[in-house]
mmCIF file of C-alpha atoms in Angstrom:
data_model
loop_
_atom_site.group_PDB
_atom_site.id
_atom_site.type_symbol
_atom_site.label_atom_id
_atom_site.label_comp_id
_atom_site.label_asym_id
_atom_site.label_seq_id
_atom_site.Cartn_x
_atom_site.Cartn_y
_atom_site.Cartn_z
ATOM 1 C CA MET A 1 -13.922 -11.400 15.325
ATOM 2 C CA LYS A 2 -15.347 -9.973 12.085
ATOM 3 C CA LYS A 3 -18.723 -11.630 12.769
ATOM 4 C CA LEU A 4 -18.725 -10.216 16.302
ATOM 5 C CA ALA A 5 -17.995 -6.735 14.940
ATOM 6 C CA LEU A 6 -20.804 -7.047 12.362
ATOM 7 C CA ILE A 7 -23.296 -8.109 15.051
ATOM 8 C CA PHE A 8 -22.145 -5.231 17.256
ATOM 9 C CA ILE A 9 -22.554 -2.691 14.421
ATOM 10 C CA CYS A 10 -26.026 -4.035 13.538
ATOM 11 C CA THR A 11 -27.092 -3.799 17.188
ATOM 12 C CA LEU A 12 -25.879 -0.194 17.359
ATOM 13 C CA CYS A 13 -27.715 0.673 14.142
ATOM 14 C CA PHE A 14 -30.938 -0.813 15.523
ATOM 15 C CA GLY A 15 -30.531 1.229 18.709
ATOM 16 C CA PHE A 16 -29.678 4.251 16.576
ATOM 17 C CA ALA A 17 -32.923 3.829 14.613
ATOM 18 C CA GLN A 18 -34.933 3.737 17.857
ATOM 19 C CA ALA A 19 -33.336 6.919 19.229
ATOM 20 C CA GLN A 20 -35.060 10.172 20.002
ATOM 21 C CA ASN A 21 -33.863 13.399 18.377
ATOM 22 C CA ASP A 22 -31.050 15.424 19.994
ATOM 23 C CA ASN A 23 -29.808 12.451 22.014
ATOM 24 C CA TRP A 24 -27.532 10.779 19.473
ATOM 25 C CA ALA A 25 -24.592 11.764 17.303
ATOM 26 C CA VAL A 26 -22.810 9.864 14.553
ATOM 27 C CA GLY A 27 -19.534 10.816 12.952
ATOM 28 C CA PHE A 28 -16.014 9.934 11.942
ATOM 29 C CA LYS A 29 -12.891 9.868 14.089
ATOM 30 C CA LEU A 30 -9.376 10.172 12.638
ATOM 31 C CA GLY A 31 -6.331 9.172 14.693
ATOM 32 C CA GLU A 32 -5.960 6.342 17.151
ATOM 33 C CA PRO A 33 -8.410 4.649 16.678
ATOM 34 C CA THR A 34 -9.809 5.721 13.301
ATOM 35 C CA GLY A 35 -13.381 4.824 12.454
ATOM 36 C CA VAL A 36 -17.092 5.417 12.800
ATOM 37 C CA ASN A 37 -18.051 7.139 16.049
ATOM 38 C CA ILE A 38 -21.485 6.922 17.698
ATOM 39 C CA ARG A 39 -22.357 8.848 20.847
ATOM 40 C CA LYS A 40 -25.469 8.688 23.031
ATOM 41 C CA TYR A 41 -25.962 11.755 25.253
ATOM 42 C CA PHE A 42 -27.793 11.549 28.602
ATOM 43 C CA ASN A 43 -29.125 14.727 30.286
ATOM 44 C CA ASN A 44 -26.246 16.837 28.842
ATOM 45 C CA ILE A 45 -24.072 15.454 31.646
ATOM 46 C CA ASN A 46 -23.112 11.924 30.607
ATOM 47 C CA ALA A 47 -22.634 10.043 27.365
ATOM 48 C CA ILE A 48 -21.663 6.661 25.998
ATOM 49 C CA ASP A 49 -19.159 6.837 23.155
ATOM 50 C CA VAL A 50 -18.485 3.922 20.768
ATOM 51 C CA THR A 51 -15.878 3.804 18.007
ATOM 52 C CA VAL A 52 -15.578 0.929 15.550
ATOM 53 C CA GLY A 53 -12.639 1.121 13.191
ATOM 54 C CA THR A 54 -8.917 0.532 12.868
ATOM 55 C CA TYR A 55 -6.138 0.524 15.434
ATOM 56 C CA GLY A 56 -2.366 0.336 15.368
ATOM 57 C CA MET A 57 -1.294 3.205 13.138
ATOM 58 C CA LEU A 58 0.546 5.322 15.735
ATOM 59 C CA LYS A 59 2.472 2.756 17.759
ATOM 60 C CA GLU A 60 5.792 1.622 16.314
ATOM 61 C CA SER A 61 6.525 -1.215 18.717
ATOM 62 C CA TYR A 62 4.399 -3.993 20.138
ATOM 63 C CA ARG A 63 5.233 -6.843 22.540
ATOM 64 C CA ASN A 64 8.952 -5.972 22.702
ATOM 65 C CA ASP A 65 9.369 -5.890 18.925
ATOM 66 C CA LYS A 66 10.583 -2.588 17.493
ATOM 67 C CA VAL A 67 8.418 -2.867 14.401
ATOM 68 C CA ARG A 68 5.162 -1.303 13.295
ATOM 69 C CA PRO A 69 2.116 -3.496 13.877
ATOM 70 C CA ASN A 70 -0.325 -3.935 11.040
ATOM 71 C CA VAL A 71 -3.585 -2.039 11.257
ATOM 72 C CA GLY A 72 -6.466 -4.123 12.632
ATOM 73 C CA LEU A 73 -10.065 -3.948 13.817
ATOM 74 C CA SER A 74 -10.826 -2.029 17.006
ATOM 75 C CA ILE A 75 -13.942 -1.565 19.144
ATOM 76 C CA GLN A 76 -13.660 1.142 21.803
ATOM 77 C CA VAL A 77 -16.391 2.025 24.331
ATOM 78 C CA HIS A 78 -16.273 4.838 26.938
ATOM 79 C CA TYR A 79 -18.617 6.187 29.575
ATOM 80 C CA LEU A 80 -18.190 9.977 29.603
ATOM 81 C CA TRP A 81 -18.786 12.876 31.945
ATOM 82 C CA GLN A 82 -19.122 16.253 30.247
ATOM 83 C CA THR A 83 -19.558 19.859 31.240
ATOM 84 C CA PRO A 84 -19.841 23.179 29.397
ATOM 85 C CA LEU A 85 -16.598 25.158 29.268
ATOM 86 C CA PHE A 86 -17.010 28.648 30.807
ATOM 87 C CA ASN A 87 -20.815 28.122 30.863
ATOM 88 C CA SER A 88 -20.831 28.053 27.075
ATOM 89 C CA GLU A 89 -23.486 26.072 25.233
ATOM 90 C CA SER A 90 -21.112 25.707 22.271
ATOM 91 C CA VAL A 91 -18.012 24.225 23.930
ATOM 92 C CA HIS A 92 -18.015 21.164 26.182
ATOM 93 C CA VAL A 93 -15.131 19.332 27.820
ATOM 94 C CA TYR A 94 -15.411 15.654 28.626
ATOM 95 C CA TYR A 95 -13.486 12.787 30.166
ATOM 96 C CA GLY A 96 -14.221 9.123 30.558
ATOM 97 C CA LEU A 97 -13.205 5.541 31.168
ATOM 98 C CA GLY A 98 -13.842 2.432 29.144
ATOM 99 C CA GLY A 99 -12.372 -0.486 27.313
ATOM 100 C CA GLN A 100 -10.999 -1.476 23.967
ATOM 101 C CA VAL A 101 -10.820 -4.752 22.020
ATOM 102 C CA ASN A 102 -8.377 -5.010 19.116
ATOM 103 C CA SER A 103 -7.831 -7.715 16.540
ATOM 104 C CA ARG A 104 -4.642 -7.342 14.560
ATOM 105 C CA SER A 105 -1.587 -9.124 13.313
ATOM 106 C CA TYR A 106 1.898 -7.818 13.922
ATOM 107 C CA VAL A 107 5.214 -8.478 12.265
ATOM 108 C CA LYS A 108 8.271 -9.607 14.166
ATOM 109 C CA ARG A 109 11.666 -9.098 12.614
ATOM 110 C CA THR A 110 11.595 -12.492 10.894
ATOM 111 C CA GLU A 111 8.032 -13.803 11.087
ATOM 112 C CA LYS A 112 4.400 -12.713 10.898
ATOM 113 C CA THR A 113 2.022 -13.522 13.755
ATOM 114 C CA ASN A 114 -1.656 -13.639 12.826
ATOM 115 C CA GLY A 115 -4.776 -13.200 14.864
ATOM 116 C CA ALA A 116 -3.537 -11.382 17.946
ATOM 117 C CA VAL A 117 -6.593 -10.248 19.943
ATOM 118 C CA SER A 118 -5.937 -7.731 22.668
ATOM 119 C CA LEU A 119 -8.137 -6.406 25.452
ATOM 120 C CA GLY A 120 -7.526 -3.480 27.743
ATOM 121 C CA GLY A 121 -8.800 -0.410 29.496
ATOM 122 C CA SER A 122 -8.675 3.138 28.222
ATOM 123 C CA ALA A 123 -9.204 6.674 29.422
ATOM 124 C CA ILE A 124 -9.876 9.783 27.329
ATOM 125 C CA GLY A 125 -10.418 13.495 27.711
ATOM 126 C CA GLY A 126 -11.436 15.971 25.085
ATOM 127 C CA VAL A 127 -13.170 19.092 23.953
ATOM 128 C CA GLU A 128 -16.185 19.304 21.634
ATOM 129 C CA TYR A 129 -17.355 22.406 19.780
ATOM 130 C CA PHE A 130 -21.006 22.530 18.709
ATOM 131 C CA ILE A 131 -21.306 24.876 15.722
ATOM 132 C CA PRO A 132 -24.074 27.402 16.554
ATOM 133 C CA ASN A 133 -27.348 27.019 14.622
ATOM 134 C CA ASN A 134 -26.056 23.761 13.155
ATOM 135 C CA ARG A 135 -26.189 20.055 14.000
ATOM 136 C CA ILE A 136 -22.463 19.540 13.424
ATOM 137 C CA SER A 137 -19.829 19.363 16.143
ATOM 138 C CA VAL A 138 -16.058 18.917 15.937
ATOM 139 C CA PHE A 139 -13.898 17.368 18.622
ATOM 140 C CA LEU A 140 -10.319 16.743 19.662
ATOM 141 C CA GLU A 141 -9.418 14.154 22.281
ATOM 142 C CA GLY A 142 -6.502 12.327 23.793
ATOM 143 C CA GLY A 143 -5.935 9.527 26.215
ATOM 144 C CA THR A 144 -4.260 6.195 26.762
ATOM 145 C CA TYR A 145 -4.920 2.516 26.222
ATOM 146 C CA VAL A 146 -3.485 0.014 28.712
ATOM 147 C CA GLU A 147 -3.507 -3.566 27.480
ATOM 148 C CA ILE A 148 -4.378 -6.385 29.854
ATOM 149 C CA ILE A 149 -4.302 -9.355 27.463
ATOM 150 C CA PRO A 150 -1.949 -10.574 25.902
ATOM 151 C CA ALA A 151 0.722 -7.980 26.845
ATOM 152 C CA PRO A 152 -0.062 -6.687 30.367
ATOM 153 C CA PHE A 153 0.737 -3.007 30.953
ATOM 154 C CA PHE A 154 1.446 -2.257 27.279
ATOM 155 C CA PHE A 155 0.668 1.480 26.934
ATOM 156 C CA SER A 156 -0.436 3.148 23.730
ATOM 157 C CA PRO A 157 -1.560 6.740 23.147
ATOM 158 C CA ASN A 158 -5.085 7.360 21.867
ATOM 159 C CA ILE A 159 -5.126 10.719 20.098
ATOM 160 C CA SER A 160 -7.849 11.647 17.635
ATOM 161 C CA GLY A 161 -10.105 14.306 16.246
ATOM 162 C CA GLY A 162 -13.250 14.230 14.211
ATOM 163 C CA ILE A 163 -16.659 15.466 13.287
ATOM 164 C CA ARG A 164 -20.149 14.414 14.400
ATOM 165 C CA PHE A 165 -23.639 15.023 13.103
ATOM 166 C CA ASN A 166 -25.971 15.496 16.081
ATOM 167 C CA LEU A 167 -29.455 14.128 15.511
#
C-alpha cells in the first residue's frame, strides 16, 4: 500500500508540474482525513480534490469494537461542483462525491489486527474563502465516509479545515 501511495503522489506531482497557472491549488487539510490536499479547478464550476494523509483519528469504534483505531494511510478523491456564494468572487460553496481508500490497523480488546484495507464512498460539502489580492484560500468542509469493504455500511464523519495556495 505504501508503494501504491508513493506512485500516486509522484503521478500527482508530475501532473502538478505540467499545470497551467490559476488552475491548481495545493495545501494542508487538518481533521478527518489529515494530509496534503491538491485541487484542480475546471472553468470555476468543477474541481477534482485529492487528499493523501492519515485517517482514523475521530472515530472511536470500528467493526463492532468500542476502541480507537490506529491512525493509517488514506487516499481520498472527490469530484466537486462549486458556485460563488451571493455572487461573491471571494467565497465559494462546493459539494461533491468520491471515494476513499484507507490502510490501517485497529486494536481489538485483546489483540491487534494488522493490515486492514478499507474502501468506500464519500460525500463532502464545504465553503472556501479566497483572500482578496492573495493566492491563499482557507476552507471548512464536512461530510461522511461509507465503507463498502471490509465492513459494509460503516459510517464515519469527515470533518476538516485547511489552507491552500492557489497557483
